[in-house]
XYZ file of C-alpha atoms in Angstrom:
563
model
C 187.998 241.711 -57.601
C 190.546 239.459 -55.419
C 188.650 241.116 -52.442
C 185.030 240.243 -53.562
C 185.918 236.556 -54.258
C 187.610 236.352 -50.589
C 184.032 237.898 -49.591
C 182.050 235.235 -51.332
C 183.874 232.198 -50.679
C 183.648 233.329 -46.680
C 179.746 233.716 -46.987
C 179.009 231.170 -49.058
C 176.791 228.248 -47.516
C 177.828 224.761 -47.829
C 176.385 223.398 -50.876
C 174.296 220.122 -49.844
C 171.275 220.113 -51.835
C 170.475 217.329 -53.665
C 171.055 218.277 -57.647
C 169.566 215.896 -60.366
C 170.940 215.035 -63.834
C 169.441 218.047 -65.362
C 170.573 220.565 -62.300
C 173.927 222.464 -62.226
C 174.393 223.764 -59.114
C 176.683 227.321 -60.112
C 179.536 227.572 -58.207
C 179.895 231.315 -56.639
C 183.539 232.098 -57.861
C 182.949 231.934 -61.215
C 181.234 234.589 -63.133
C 177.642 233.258 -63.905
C 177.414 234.118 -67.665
C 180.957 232.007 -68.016
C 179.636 228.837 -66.241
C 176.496 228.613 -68.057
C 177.868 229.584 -71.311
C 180.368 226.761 -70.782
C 177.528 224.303 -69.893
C 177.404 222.902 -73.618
C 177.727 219.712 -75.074
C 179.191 218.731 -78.397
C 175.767 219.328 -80.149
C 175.450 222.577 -78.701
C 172.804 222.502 -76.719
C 172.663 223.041 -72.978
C 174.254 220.077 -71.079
C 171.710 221.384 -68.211
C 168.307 222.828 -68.427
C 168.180 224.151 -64.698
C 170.730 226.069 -62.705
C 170.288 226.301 -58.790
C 171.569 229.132 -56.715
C 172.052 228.714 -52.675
C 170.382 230.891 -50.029
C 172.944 233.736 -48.379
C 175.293 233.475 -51.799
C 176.702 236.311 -53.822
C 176.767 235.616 -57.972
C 178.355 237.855 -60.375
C 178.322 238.402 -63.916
C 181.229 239.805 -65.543
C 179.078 240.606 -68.871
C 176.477 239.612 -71.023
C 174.913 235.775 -71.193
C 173.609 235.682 -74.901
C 170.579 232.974 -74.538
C 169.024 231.157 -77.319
C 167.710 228.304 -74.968
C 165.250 228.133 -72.143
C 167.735 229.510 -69.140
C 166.138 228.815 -65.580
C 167.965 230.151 -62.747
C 166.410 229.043 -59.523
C 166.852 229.587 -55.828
C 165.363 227.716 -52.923
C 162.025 227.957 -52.123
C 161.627 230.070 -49.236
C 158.154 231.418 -49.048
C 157.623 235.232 -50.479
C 161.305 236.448 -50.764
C 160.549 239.894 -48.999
C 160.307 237.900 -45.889
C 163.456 235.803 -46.693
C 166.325 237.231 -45.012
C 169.200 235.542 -46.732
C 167.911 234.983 -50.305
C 170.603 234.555 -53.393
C 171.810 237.461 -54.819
C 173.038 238.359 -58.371
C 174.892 241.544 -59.578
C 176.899 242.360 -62.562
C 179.963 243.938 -62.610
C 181.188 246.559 -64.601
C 182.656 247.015 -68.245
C 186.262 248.024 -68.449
C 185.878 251.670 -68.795
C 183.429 251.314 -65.841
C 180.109 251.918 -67.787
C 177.007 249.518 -67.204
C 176.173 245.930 -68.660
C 172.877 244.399 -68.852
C 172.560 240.931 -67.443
C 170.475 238.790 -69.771
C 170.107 238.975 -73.713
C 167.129 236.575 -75.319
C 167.838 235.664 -78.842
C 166.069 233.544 -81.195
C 164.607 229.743 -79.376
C 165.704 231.522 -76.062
C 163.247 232.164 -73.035
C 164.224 232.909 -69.079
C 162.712 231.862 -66.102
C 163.841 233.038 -62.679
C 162.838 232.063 -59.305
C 163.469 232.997 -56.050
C 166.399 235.446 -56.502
C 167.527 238.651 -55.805
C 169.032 241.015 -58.667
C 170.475 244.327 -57.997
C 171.231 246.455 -60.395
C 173.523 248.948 -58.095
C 176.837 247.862 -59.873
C 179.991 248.272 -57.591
C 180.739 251.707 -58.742
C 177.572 253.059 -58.311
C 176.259 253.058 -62.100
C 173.144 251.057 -62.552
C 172.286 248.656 -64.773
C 170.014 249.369 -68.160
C 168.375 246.365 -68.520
C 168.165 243.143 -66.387
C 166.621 240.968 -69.217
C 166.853 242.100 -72.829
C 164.409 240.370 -75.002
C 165.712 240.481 -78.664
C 163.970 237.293 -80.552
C 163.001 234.831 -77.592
C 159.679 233.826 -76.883
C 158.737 233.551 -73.215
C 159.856 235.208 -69.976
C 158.453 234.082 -66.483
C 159.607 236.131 -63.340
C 158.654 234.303 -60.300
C 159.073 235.379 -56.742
C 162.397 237.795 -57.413
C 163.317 241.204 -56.495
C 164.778 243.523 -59.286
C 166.206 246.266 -57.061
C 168.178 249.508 -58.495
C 167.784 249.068 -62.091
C 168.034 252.752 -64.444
C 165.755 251.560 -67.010
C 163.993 248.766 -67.279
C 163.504 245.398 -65.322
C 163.510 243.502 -69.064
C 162.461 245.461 -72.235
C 161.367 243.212 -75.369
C 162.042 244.205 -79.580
C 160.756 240.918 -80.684
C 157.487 239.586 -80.029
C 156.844 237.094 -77.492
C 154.441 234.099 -76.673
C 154.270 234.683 -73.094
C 155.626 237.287 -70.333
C 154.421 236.009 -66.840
C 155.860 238.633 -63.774
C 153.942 237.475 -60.183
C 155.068 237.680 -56.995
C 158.170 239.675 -57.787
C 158.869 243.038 -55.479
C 160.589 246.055 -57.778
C 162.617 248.936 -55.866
C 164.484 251.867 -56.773
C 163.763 252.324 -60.428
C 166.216 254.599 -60.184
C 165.724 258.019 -61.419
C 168.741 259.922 -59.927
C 168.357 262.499 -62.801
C 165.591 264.618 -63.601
C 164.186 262.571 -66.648
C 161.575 260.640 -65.256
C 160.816 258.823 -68.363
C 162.204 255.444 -67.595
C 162.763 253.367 -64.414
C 159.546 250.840 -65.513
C 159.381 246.754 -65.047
C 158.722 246.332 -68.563
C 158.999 247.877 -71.435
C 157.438 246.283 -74.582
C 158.053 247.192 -78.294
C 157.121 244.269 -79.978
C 153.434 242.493 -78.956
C 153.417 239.626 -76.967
C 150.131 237.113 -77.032
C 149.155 237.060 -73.486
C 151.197 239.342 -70.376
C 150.263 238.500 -67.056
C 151.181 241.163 -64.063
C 149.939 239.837 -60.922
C 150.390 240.378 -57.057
C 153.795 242.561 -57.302
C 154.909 244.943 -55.450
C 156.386 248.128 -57.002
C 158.489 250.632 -54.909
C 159.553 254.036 -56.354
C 159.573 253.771 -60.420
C 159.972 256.662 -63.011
C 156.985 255.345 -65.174
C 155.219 251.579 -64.580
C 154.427 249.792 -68.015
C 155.362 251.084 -71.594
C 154.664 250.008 -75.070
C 156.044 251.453 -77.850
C 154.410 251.615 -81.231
C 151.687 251.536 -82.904
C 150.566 247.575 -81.936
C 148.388 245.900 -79.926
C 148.978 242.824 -77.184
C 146.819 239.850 -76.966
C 145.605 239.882 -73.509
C 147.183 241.849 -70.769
C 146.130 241.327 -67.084
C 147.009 243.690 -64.350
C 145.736 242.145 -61.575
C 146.573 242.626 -57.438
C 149.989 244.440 -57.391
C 150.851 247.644 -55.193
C 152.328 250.815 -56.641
C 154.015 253.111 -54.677
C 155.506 256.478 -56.063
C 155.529 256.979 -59.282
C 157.019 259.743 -61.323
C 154.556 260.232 -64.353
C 152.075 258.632 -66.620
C 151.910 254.804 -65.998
C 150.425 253.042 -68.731
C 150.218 252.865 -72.635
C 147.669 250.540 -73.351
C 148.073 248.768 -76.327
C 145.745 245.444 -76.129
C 143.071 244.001 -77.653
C 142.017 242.499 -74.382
C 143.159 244.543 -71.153
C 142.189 243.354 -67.393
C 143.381 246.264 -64.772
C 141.531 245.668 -61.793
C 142.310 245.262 -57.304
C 145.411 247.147 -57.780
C 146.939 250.110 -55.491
C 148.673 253.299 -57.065
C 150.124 255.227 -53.973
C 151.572 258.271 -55.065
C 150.617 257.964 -58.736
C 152.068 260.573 -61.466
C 153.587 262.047 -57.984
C 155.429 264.781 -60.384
C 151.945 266.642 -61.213
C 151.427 268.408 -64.344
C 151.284 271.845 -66.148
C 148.925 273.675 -68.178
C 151.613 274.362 -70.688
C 152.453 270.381 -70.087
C 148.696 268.898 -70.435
C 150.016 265.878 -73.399
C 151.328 262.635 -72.902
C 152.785 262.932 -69.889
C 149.753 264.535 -67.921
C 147.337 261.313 -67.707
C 147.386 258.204 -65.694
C 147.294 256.284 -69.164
C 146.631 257.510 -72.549
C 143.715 255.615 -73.761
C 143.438 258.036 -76.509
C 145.898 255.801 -78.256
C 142.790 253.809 -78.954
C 141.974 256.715 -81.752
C 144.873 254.754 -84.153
C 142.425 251.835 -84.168
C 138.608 253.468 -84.750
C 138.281 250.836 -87.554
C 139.035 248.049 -85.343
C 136.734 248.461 -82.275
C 135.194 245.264 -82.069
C 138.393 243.777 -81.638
C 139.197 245.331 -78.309
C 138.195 244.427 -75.044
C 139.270 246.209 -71.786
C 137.779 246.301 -68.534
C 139.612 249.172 -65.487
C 137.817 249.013 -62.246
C 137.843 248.468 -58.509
C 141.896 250.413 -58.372
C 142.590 252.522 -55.454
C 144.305 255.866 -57.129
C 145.613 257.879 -54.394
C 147.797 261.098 -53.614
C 149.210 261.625 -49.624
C 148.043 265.132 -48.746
C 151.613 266.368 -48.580
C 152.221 266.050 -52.157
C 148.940 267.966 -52.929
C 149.428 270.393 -50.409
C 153.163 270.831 -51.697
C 151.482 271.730 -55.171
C 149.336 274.371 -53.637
C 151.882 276.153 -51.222
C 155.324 275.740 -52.653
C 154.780 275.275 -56.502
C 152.641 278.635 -56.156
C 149.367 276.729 -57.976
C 151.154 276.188 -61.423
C 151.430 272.171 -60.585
C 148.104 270.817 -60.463
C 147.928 266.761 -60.002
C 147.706 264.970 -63.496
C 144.691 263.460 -64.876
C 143.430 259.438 -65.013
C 142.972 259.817 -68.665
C 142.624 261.722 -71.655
C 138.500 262.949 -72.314
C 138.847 261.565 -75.744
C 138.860 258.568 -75.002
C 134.859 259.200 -74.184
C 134.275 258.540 -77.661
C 135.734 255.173 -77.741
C 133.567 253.788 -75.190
C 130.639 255.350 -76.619
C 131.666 253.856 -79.771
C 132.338 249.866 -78.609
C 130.472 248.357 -75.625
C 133.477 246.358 -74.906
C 135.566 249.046 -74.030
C 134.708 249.799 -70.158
C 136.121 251.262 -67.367
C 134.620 250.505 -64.051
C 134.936 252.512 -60.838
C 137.684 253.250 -59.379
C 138.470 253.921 -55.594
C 140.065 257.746 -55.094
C 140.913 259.773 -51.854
C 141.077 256.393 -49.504
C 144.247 256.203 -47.606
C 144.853 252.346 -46.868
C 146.967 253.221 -43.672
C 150.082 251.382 -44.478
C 151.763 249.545 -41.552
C 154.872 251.224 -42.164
C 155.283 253.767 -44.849
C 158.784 253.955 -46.589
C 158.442 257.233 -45.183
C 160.445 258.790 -48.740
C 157.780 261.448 -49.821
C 160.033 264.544 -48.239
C 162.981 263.643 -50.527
C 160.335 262.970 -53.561
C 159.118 266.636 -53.385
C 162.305 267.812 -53.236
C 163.176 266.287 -56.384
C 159.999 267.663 -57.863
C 160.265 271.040 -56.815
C 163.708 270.596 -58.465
C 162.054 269.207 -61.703
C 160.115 272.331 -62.204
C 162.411 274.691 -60.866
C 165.573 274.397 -63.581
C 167.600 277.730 -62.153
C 166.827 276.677 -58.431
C 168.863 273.093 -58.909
C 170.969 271.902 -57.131
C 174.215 270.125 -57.775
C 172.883 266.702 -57.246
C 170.001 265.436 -58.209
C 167.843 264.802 -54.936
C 167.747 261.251 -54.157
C 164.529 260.217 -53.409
C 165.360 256.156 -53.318
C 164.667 254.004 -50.111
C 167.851 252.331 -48.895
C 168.943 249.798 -51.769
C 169.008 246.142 -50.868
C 172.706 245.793 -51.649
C 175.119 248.603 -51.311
C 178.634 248.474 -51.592
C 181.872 250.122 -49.831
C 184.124 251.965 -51.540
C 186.123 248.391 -51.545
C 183.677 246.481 -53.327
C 182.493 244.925 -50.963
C 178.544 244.259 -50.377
C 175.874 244.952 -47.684
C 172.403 243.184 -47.736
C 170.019 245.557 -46.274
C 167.110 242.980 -46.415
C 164.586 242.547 -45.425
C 163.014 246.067 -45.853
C 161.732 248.130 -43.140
C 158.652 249.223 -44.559
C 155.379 246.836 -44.467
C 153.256 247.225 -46.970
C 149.851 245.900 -45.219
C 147.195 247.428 -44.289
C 144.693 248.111 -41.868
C 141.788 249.891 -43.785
C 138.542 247.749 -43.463
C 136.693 248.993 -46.440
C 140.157 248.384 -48.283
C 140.433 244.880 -47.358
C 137.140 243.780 -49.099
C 137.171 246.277 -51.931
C 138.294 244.060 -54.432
C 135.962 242.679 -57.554
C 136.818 239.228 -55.250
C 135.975 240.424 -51.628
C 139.808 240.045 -51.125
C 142.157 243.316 -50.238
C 142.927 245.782 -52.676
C 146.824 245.355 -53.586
C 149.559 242.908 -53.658
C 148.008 240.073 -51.592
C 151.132 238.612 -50.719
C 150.450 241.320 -47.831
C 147.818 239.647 -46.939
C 148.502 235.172 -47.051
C 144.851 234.172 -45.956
C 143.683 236.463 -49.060
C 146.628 234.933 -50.959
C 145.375 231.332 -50.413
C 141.979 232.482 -50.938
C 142.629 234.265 -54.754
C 144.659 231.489 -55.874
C 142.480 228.673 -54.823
C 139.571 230.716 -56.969
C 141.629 232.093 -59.326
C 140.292 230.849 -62.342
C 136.575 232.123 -61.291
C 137.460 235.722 -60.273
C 139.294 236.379 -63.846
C 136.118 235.048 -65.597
C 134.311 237.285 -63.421
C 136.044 240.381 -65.151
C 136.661 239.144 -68.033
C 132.829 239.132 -67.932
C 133.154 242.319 -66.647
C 134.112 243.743 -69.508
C 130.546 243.615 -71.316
C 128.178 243.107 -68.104
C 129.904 245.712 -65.759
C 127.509 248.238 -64.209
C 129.229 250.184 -62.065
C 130.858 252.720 -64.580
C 132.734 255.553 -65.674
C 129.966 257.861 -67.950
C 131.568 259.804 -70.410
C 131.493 263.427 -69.693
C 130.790 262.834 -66.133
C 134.040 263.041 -64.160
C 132.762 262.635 -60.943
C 131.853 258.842 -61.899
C 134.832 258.018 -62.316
C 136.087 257.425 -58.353
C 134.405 256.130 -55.734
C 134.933 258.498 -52.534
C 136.206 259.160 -49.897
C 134.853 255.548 -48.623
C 133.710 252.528 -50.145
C 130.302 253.568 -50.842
C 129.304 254.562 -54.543
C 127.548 257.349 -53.884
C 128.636 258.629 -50.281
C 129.751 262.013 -51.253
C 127.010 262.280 -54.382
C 123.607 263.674 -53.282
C 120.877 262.216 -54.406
C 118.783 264.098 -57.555
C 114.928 264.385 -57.250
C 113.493 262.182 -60.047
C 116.444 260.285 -60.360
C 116.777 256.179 -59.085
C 119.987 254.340 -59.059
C 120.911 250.978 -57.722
C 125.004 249.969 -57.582
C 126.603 246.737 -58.528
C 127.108 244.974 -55.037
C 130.206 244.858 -53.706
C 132.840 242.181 -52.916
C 131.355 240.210 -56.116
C 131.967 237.921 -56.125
C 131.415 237.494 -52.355
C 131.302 235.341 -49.013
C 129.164 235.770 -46.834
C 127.922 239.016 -47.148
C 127.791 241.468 -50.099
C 126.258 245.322 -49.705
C 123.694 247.026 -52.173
C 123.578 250.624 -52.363
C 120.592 252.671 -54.278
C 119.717 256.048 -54.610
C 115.921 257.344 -54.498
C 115.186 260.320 -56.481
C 111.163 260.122 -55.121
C 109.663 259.097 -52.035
C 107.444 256.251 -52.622
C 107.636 252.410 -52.190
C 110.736 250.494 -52.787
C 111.541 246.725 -52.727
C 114.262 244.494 -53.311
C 114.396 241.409 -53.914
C 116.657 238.134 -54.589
C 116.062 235.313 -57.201
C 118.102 232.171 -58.144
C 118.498 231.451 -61.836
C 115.587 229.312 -61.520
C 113.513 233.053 -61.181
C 112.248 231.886 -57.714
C 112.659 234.288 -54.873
C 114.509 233.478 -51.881
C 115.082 236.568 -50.233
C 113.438 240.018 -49.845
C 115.968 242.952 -48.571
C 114.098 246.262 -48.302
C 110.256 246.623 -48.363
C 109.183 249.761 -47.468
C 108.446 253.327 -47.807
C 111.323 255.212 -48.800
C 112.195 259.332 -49.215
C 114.761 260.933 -51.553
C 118.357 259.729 -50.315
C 121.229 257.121 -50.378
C 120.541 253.926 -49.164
C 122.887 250.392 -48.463
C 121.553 247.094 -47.836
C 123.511 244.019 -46.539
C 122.799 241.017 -47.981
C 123.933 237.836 -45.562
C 123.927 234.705 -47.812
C 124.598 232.332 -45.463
C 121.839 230.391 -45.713
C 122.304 230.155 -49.925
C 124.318 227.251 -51.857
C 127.260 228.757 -54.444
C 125.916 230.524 -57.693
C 124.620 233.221 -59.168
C 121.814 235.402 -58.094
C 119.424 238.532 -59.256
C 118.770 240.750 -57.014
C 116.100 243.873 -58.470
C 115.302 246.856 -57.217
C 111.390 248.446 -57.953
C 110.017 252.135 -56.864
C 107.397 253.428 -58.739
C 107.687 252.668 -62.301
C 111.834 252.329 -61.754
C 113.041 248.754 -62.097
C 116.706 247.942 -62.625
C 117.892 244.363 -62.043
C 121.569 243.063 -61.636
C 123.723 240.006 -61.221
C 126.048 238.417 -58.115
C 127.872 235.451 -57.704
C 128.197 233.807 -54.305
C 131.511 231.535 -53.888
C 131.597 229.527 -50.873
């Protein structure tokens, strides 16, 4: 350890930031759980209620910090920390008989807020870490702008019920599954409910699964909103709310392990909504509302099922087909459309997927193993020599924009699918609107029109572009007319509609006042798919009608124009 401390005194910055009264500015040679456990006054409470962390800086824990107060660890303020080269960086060393130790434990009054930090979970001798935060009785955990790199299980997992879980901005690598369980390696974990989870413009690379609960209880309100998800092992979701917002996110590479006939149970779908079945009694309690996600495969991983699994591994499924009788059951219950087959053309890939199909043919091949598990990671932020001493291997190499135009508007906002912290101008853009686009789907959940149908699997995605019905032909005798899309929107939104008989069709505009201010298509029309673009520049902000007539066909929907 003599070395390490020699390490971190020579790279430590000079500590000149101003620090107020309620500020403790740790000190880097001194194990972090120590100093703050220390940090107590006669009373026993904390002496401070903030502790700051310097740029560059190496902090170690030497075991658990038991917390039954509100802990804020806090680094400086650097913009989005993927593109801060020299952010602070915590690890935890290990136990005496070199087994791993979690970082964080929340007991009762305790909550955690961390900002602008770095936590690996790669201890020195190359066992990872469980657990970053374990939440046992506290009631709130915010995760703000951090990466939680290397972890074996779980970024925090929570037993007792929480008031709030807030996780935004935050990039997660190397869940790492160096074994051939992939049933862990997650962000969170959550046995006990907690009244409102928010989930929000992350970026996830490599986990084993993406978001558990356990049990037989419902959330509050859960809202999965703008992250990127990039190679995951198997079944993301259990979905356990009474109101549940999953929309504008990416899953690259989802359930990447495929499936089996003999295998076709929990760990075959996407999520498993059947789950909903424990609460058939209860259906007017739930509200959910899945739409506008891009769920996408790279052709090598399907191509790897077809020629060197020999057909038995098939890609898994979005969901289970029972859950058809829960929508048809409770109105609020929807799931919209979701995007499917679209590459978004990454600017540079993490380039990985060779070394994940060699774990999977491993996975289904038991006698063909080899000695060590294939190690599919991406290079870990921190690594360490066989001294114990660290190497920061930041900023990543791979670039997670994009340059996929249909992509980039494809959102229930008109802002780019994903983790917008990709994209700043979109950034600024969502969170000066915020509030409207999450009424929007929250209003989405009862008023959305563009659908799953139960029974109908091919409504489910939209492919292989943008376009709702691209690769559907239209059906003689049959009309349909989309929800436009961005909606909300600025300036220009795009209508598609099918004609099932040739005949006159019209479309038309109207403001909530019913007066008509615009008329899109007039005309004669035969059987086929149609788009019109709307261009609104001339309109003031609000919401609009626009309805489509042919024959004795009418259908009329709702848009919202935000300028």
């Amino acid at each position: 350890m003599s070395k390490l401390v020699l390490l971190i005194l020579g790279i430590s910055l000079l500590l000149v930031s101003a620090v107020s009264a309620q500020d403790l500015q740790l000190d880097p040679l001194q194990p972090v759980n120590a100093q703050i456990t220390a940090d107590t006054l006669a009373n026993g409470t904390q002496a401070h209620t903030r502790y700051l962390v310097a740029s560059n800086t190496y902090y170690a824990f030497d075991g658990a910090l038991d917390v039954d107060f509100d802990l804020v660890i806090e680094g400086p303020d650097n913009g989005w920390i993927l593109n801060d080269a020299t952010p602070p960086i915590f690890f935890q060393t290990p136990a005496s008989d070199g087994s791993a130790r979690d970082m964080i434990n929340l007991n009762q009054g305790g909550s955690a807020t961390l900002k602008n930090i770095l936590l690996t979970g790669l201890h020195p001798n190359d066992v990872n870490i469980s657990s970053f935060v374990r939440n046992f009785a506290g009631y709130k955990m915010v995760f703000d702008n951090c990466v939680f790199t290397d972890h074996r299980d779980h970024v925090t997992r929570s037993t007792g019920a929480t008031d709030e879980i807030t996780i935004t901005n935050c990039v997660f690598i190397n869940a790492d599954r160096r074994a051939y369980s992939p049933f862990g390696g997650m962000p969170y974990r959550l046995d006990a409910a907690c009244a409102a989870l928010t989930f929000e413009n992350n970026t996830v690379v490599n986990s084993g699964r993406l978001h558990g609960n356990g049990g037989n209880f419902f959330t509050s309100v859960q809202h999965e909103i703008h992250n990127s998800f990039l190679n995951q092992q198997v079944n993301a979701h259990e979905t356990h709310w009474f109101e549940g917002i999953q929309a504008n996110n990416i899953f690259y590479n989802w359930s990447f392990r495929g499936r089996k006939d003999d295998t076709n149970g929990y760990e075959a779908h996407f999520t498993p909504w059947d789950y909903f079945a424990d609460v058939e009694f209860k259906l007017d309690s739930i509200a959910l509302y899945h739409g506008r996600n891009l769920m996408y495969l790279e052709p090598t991983i399907t191509d790897f099922f077809t020629n060197s699994l020999a057909d038995s591994v098939m890609p898994c499924f979005l969901w289970s087909s029972e859950i058809d009788s829960t929508i048809e059951a409770d109105n609020n219950f929807t799931i919209g459309k979701n995007y499917g087959y679209v590459d978004p053309g990454f600017t540079s890939h993490p380039g990985n997927t060779q070394a994940m199909m060699d774990w999977v043919f491993a996975n289904w091949n038991p006698d063909l193993r080899p000695t060590d598990t294939p190690d599919w990671r991406v290079t870990p932020p921190v690594t360490w020599s066989s001294t114990g001493q660290p190497t920061l291997n930041w900023p990543p190499a791979w670039d997670l924009s994009y340059s996929n135009a249909a992509l980039l508007t494809a959102g229930t906002d008109g802002l780019p699918l994903g983790d917008l912290n990709w994209f700043p101008s979109a950034k600024a853009t969502y969170m000066a609107n915020r509030a409207t686009y999450i009424a929007a789907l929250r209003d989405s959940m009862v008023n959305a029109t563009s659908l799953y149908i139960p029974g109908d699997t091919m409504s489910a995605l939209i492919t292989p572009s943008v376009g709702i019905y691209d690769n559907q032909p239209a059906v003689p005798g049959e009309f349909r007319m989309s929800q436009n899309y961005p909606n909300p929107f600025n300036p220009s939104t795009t209508i598609e509609y099918s004609i099932g008989k040739p005949g006159l069709v019209t479309i038309e505009l109207y403001n909530t006042l019913g007066q008509k201010v615009a008329t899109l298509v007039n005309g004669n029309k035969s059987i086929g798919n149609y788009e019109v673009t709307l261009d609104a520049s001339s309109l003031t902000s609000g919401i609009y009608f626009y309805t489509i007539t042919a024959g004795e066909f009418s259908q009329t929907k709702k848009m919202l124009l935000l300028k």
